[in-house]
Amino acid sequence: MKNIILIAPPAAGKGTLSKKLSDNFGYVPLSTGDILREKAQTDEVLREAMKTGKLINDETVFAALEEKLDKLGDKPYILDGFPRTVNQAIMYDELLEKMNKDLGVVIYLDVDKEILKERITTRLVCPTCKKPYSTRKGDLYPMDGKTCDNCHVDLIQRADDTEEVFEERFKEYLEKTEPLIDYYKNKGILESVNSENAAKTYEDVIPIIK
Ligand code: AMP
């Protein structure tokens, strides 16, 4: 299986797709947001920085990511939330060369801004397996309304999942992450998928990764 990079605005469905692909195809999900949130539990400066919705410095992100990639061996992986800037993409190309790994395929998840905002403010997540849920009745609604269907622990809301922080995160996305679409388009490895319906997104992605 090809390694995957997911590029998308906040709450476009990266986490949901990544979880499904790892459950069904054995991918290792690597979310830089999750890795940084884990680090932030013992790092107050990082914790406060993440609450603002702004991007974290490359040095911190790469140190955390490299450590995870080192342990993977040849297992295929999905990058969710990385790279976030063209500079990170260039640095990542160099890292892959050093580690003798393939970049794989880049999938851009396209969703309308108003849908993203609504998803963010209704989003819950399992603190154990990181599976995303929603307080809105539908596919992502937890079976008992409050705990993870698999881990049975209480679902939580992320500190940055508020309407106000969403605006900052979306601004960061437009300014810094969206230019990556052209970066990977020019390399001929970008695939675009509409991500308004999670089940359909998953179906559309299967032929791309095979
Ligand atoms: P996410 O879980 O992908 O929405 O990321 C949550 C937060 O983690 C972001 O708002 C950033 O502060 C930080 N973050 C995650 N990935 C990166 C990255 N690749 N570069 C810089 N900051 C990141």
Short mmCIF file of N, CA and C and ligand atoms in Angstrom, two decimals, residues 8-11 14 31-37 46 49-58 61-62 65 80-85 88 120 123 158 160-161 165 169 172, ligand 1:
data_model
loop_
_atom_site.label_atom_id
_atom_site.label_comp_id
_atom_site.label_asym_id
_atom_site.label_seq_id
_atom_site.Cartn_x
_atom_site.Cartn_y
_atom_site.Cartn_z
N ALA A 8 -6.00 18.91 4.22
CA ALA A 8 -7.39 19.34 4.35
C ALA A 8 -7.51 20.41 5.41
N PRO A 9 -8.56 21.22 5.31
CA PRO A 9 -8.81 22.20 6.39
C PRO A 9 -9.23 21.48 7.67
N PRO A 10 -9.27 22.21 8.81
CA PRO A 10 -9.67 21.57 10.08
C PRO A 10 -11.08 21.00 9.99
N ALA A 11 -11.23 19.77 10.54
CA ALA A 11 -12.53 19.07 10.59
C ALA A 11 -13.04 18.62 9.23
N LYS A 14 -10.14 14.21 8.18
CA LYS A 14 -8.85 13.51 8.13
C LYS A 14 -8.80 12.38 9.16
N SER A 31 -1.00 11.32 13.25
CA SER A 31 -1.55 12.66 13.29
C SER A 31 -0.60 13.54 14.10
N THR A 32 -0.03 14.56 13.43
CA THR A 32 0.90 15.43 14.18
C THR A 32 0.14 16.17 15.28
N GLY A 33 -1.15 16.46 15.04
CA GLY A 33 -1.96 17.09 16.09
C GLY A 33 -2.04 16.20 17.33
N ASP A 34 -2.32 14.90 17.12
CA ASP A 34 -2.39 13.95 18.25
C ASP A 34 -1.04 13.82 18.95
N ILE A 35 0.02 13.74 18.15
CA ILE A 35 1.37 13.58 18.73
C ILE A 35 1.70 14.80 19.58
N LEU A 36 1.37 15.99 19.05
CA LEU A 36 1.66 17.23 19.79
C LEU A 36 0.78 17.36 21.03
N ARG A 37 -0.50 16.95 20.92
CA ARG A 37 -1.40 17.02 22.09
C ARG A 37 -0.87 16.11 23.21
N LEU A 46 3.72 24.44 25.14
CA LEU A 46 3.12 23.84 23.94
C LEU A 46 1.59 23.82 24.07
N ALA A 49 0.22 27.20 23.44
CA ALA A 49 0.39 27.57 22.03
C ALA A 49 -0.68 26.88 21.18
N MET A 50 -0.98 25.63 21.48
CA MET A 50 -1.96 24.89 20.68
C MET A 50 -3.37 25.43 20.86
N LYS A 51 -3.63 26.03 22.02
CA LYS A 51 -4.98 26.58 22.26
C LYS A 51 -5.31 27.75 21.34
N THR A 52 -4.26 28.39 20.79
CA THR A 52 -4.50 29.58 19.96
C THR A 52 -4.91 29.22 18.54
N GLY A 53 -4.64 27.99 18.12
CA GLY A 53 -4.98 27.60 16.75
C GLY A 53 -3.86 27.90 15.77
N LYS A 54 -2.76 28.48 16.26
CA LYS A 54 -1.63 28.78 15.37
C LYS A 54 -0.74 27.55 15.20
N LEU A 55 0.04 27.55 14.11
CA LEU A 55 0.92 26.41 13.88
C LEU A 55 2.10 26.43 14.86
N ILE A 56 2.57 25.23 15.17
CA ILE A 56 3.70 25.04 16.08
C ILE A 56 4.99 25.05 15.24
N ASN A 57 6.12 25.45 15.85
CA ASN A 57 7.35 25.59 15.06
C ASN A 57 7.83 24.24 14.48
N ASP A 58 8.50 24.36 13.32
CA ASP A 58 8.92 23.17 12.58
C ASP A 58 9.83 22.25 13.39
N VAL A 61 7.75 20.05 15.63
CA VAL A 61 6.95 19.11 14.84
C VAL A 61 7.85 18.00 14.26
N PHE A 62 8.98 18.39 13.67
CA PHE A 62 9.85 17.39 13.05
C PHE A 62 10.48 16.44 14.07
N LEU A 65 7.77 13.98 14.91
CA LEU A 65 7.42 13.09 13.80
C LEU A 65 8.54 12.09 13.49
N ASP A 80 -1.66 12.66 8.89
CA ASP A 80 -2.87 13.48 9.04
C ASP A 80 -2.45 14.77 9.73
N GLY A 81 -2.48 15.86 8.97
CA GLY A 81 -2.09 17.16 9.56
C GLY A 81 -0.64 17.53 9.33
N PHE A 82 0.04 16.82 8.47
CA PHE A 82 1.43 17.10 8.14
C PHE A 82 1.68 16.67 6.70
N PRO A 83 2.44 17.41 5.91
CA PRO A 83 2.96 18.74 6.18
C PRO A 83 1.85 19.81 6.18
N ARG A 84 2.12 20.91 6.87
CA ARG A 84 1.13 21.99 6.99
C ARG A 84 1.57 23.24 6.23
N THR A 85 2.85 23.24 5.78
CA THR A 85 3.37 24.39 5.05
C THR A 85 4.27 23.87 3.93
N GLN A 88 7.55 22.82 5.32
CA GLN A 88 7.52 21.47 5.93
C GLN A 88 7.58 20.40 4.83
N ILE A 120 -16.79 21.31 13.65
CA ILE A 120 -15.86 21.61 14.75
C ILE A 120 -16.61 21.81 16.07
N ARG A 123 -17.90 18.51 17.47
CA ARG A 123 -16.98 17.37 17.46
C ARG A 123 -16.60 16.91 18.88
N ARG A 158 -12.01 18.81 22.20
CA ARG A 158 -10.68 19.40 22.15
C ARG A 158 -10.73 20.87 22.56
N ASP A 160 -9.24 23.31 21.36
CA ASP A 160 -9.26 24.26 20.23
C ASP A 160 -10.47 24.08 19.32
N ASP A 161 -11.42 23.25 19.72
CA ASP A 161 -12.63 23.07 18.90
C ASP A 161 -13.74 24.05 19.27
N VAL A 165 -11.60 29.75 17.84
CA VAL A 165 -10.30 29.18 17.46
C VAL A 165 -10.39 28.59 16.04
N ARG A 169 -7.69 28.86 13.02
CA ARG A 169 -7.15 27.65 12.38
C ARG A 169 -7.42 27.67 10.88
N GLU A 172 -5.06 30.12 9.24
CA GLU A 172 -3.74 29.48 9.11
C GLU A 172 -3.75 28.50 7.93
P1 AMP B 1 -4.92 19.08 14.24
O1 AMP B 1 -5.17 18.00 15.25
O2 AMP B 1 -4.29 18.56 12.96
O3 AMP B 1 -6.12 19.94 13.98
O4 AMP B 1 -3.80 20.03 14.88
C1 AMP B 1 -4.04 20.72 16.09
C2 AMP B 1 -2.96 21.77 16.30
O5 AMP B 1 -1.68 21.14 16.39
C3 AMP B 1 -2.80 22.79 15.17
O6 AMP B 1 -3.73 23.86 15.30
C4 AMP B 1 -1.36 23.24 15.38
O7 AMP B 1 -1.25 24.12 16.49
C5 AMP B 1 -0.67 21.94 15.77
N1 AMP B 1 -0.16 21.20 14.60
C6 AMP B 1 -0.57 19.98 14.16
N2 AMP B 1 0.15 19.58 13.09
C7 AMP B 1 1.05 20.58 12.85
C8 AMP B 1 2.06 20.77 11.87
N3 AMP B 1 2.31 19.87 10.91
N4 AMP B 1 2.79 21.93 11.94
C9 AMP B 1 2.57 22.85 12.89
N5 AMP B 1 1.62 22.73 13.83
C10 AMP B 1 0.86 21.61 13.82
#
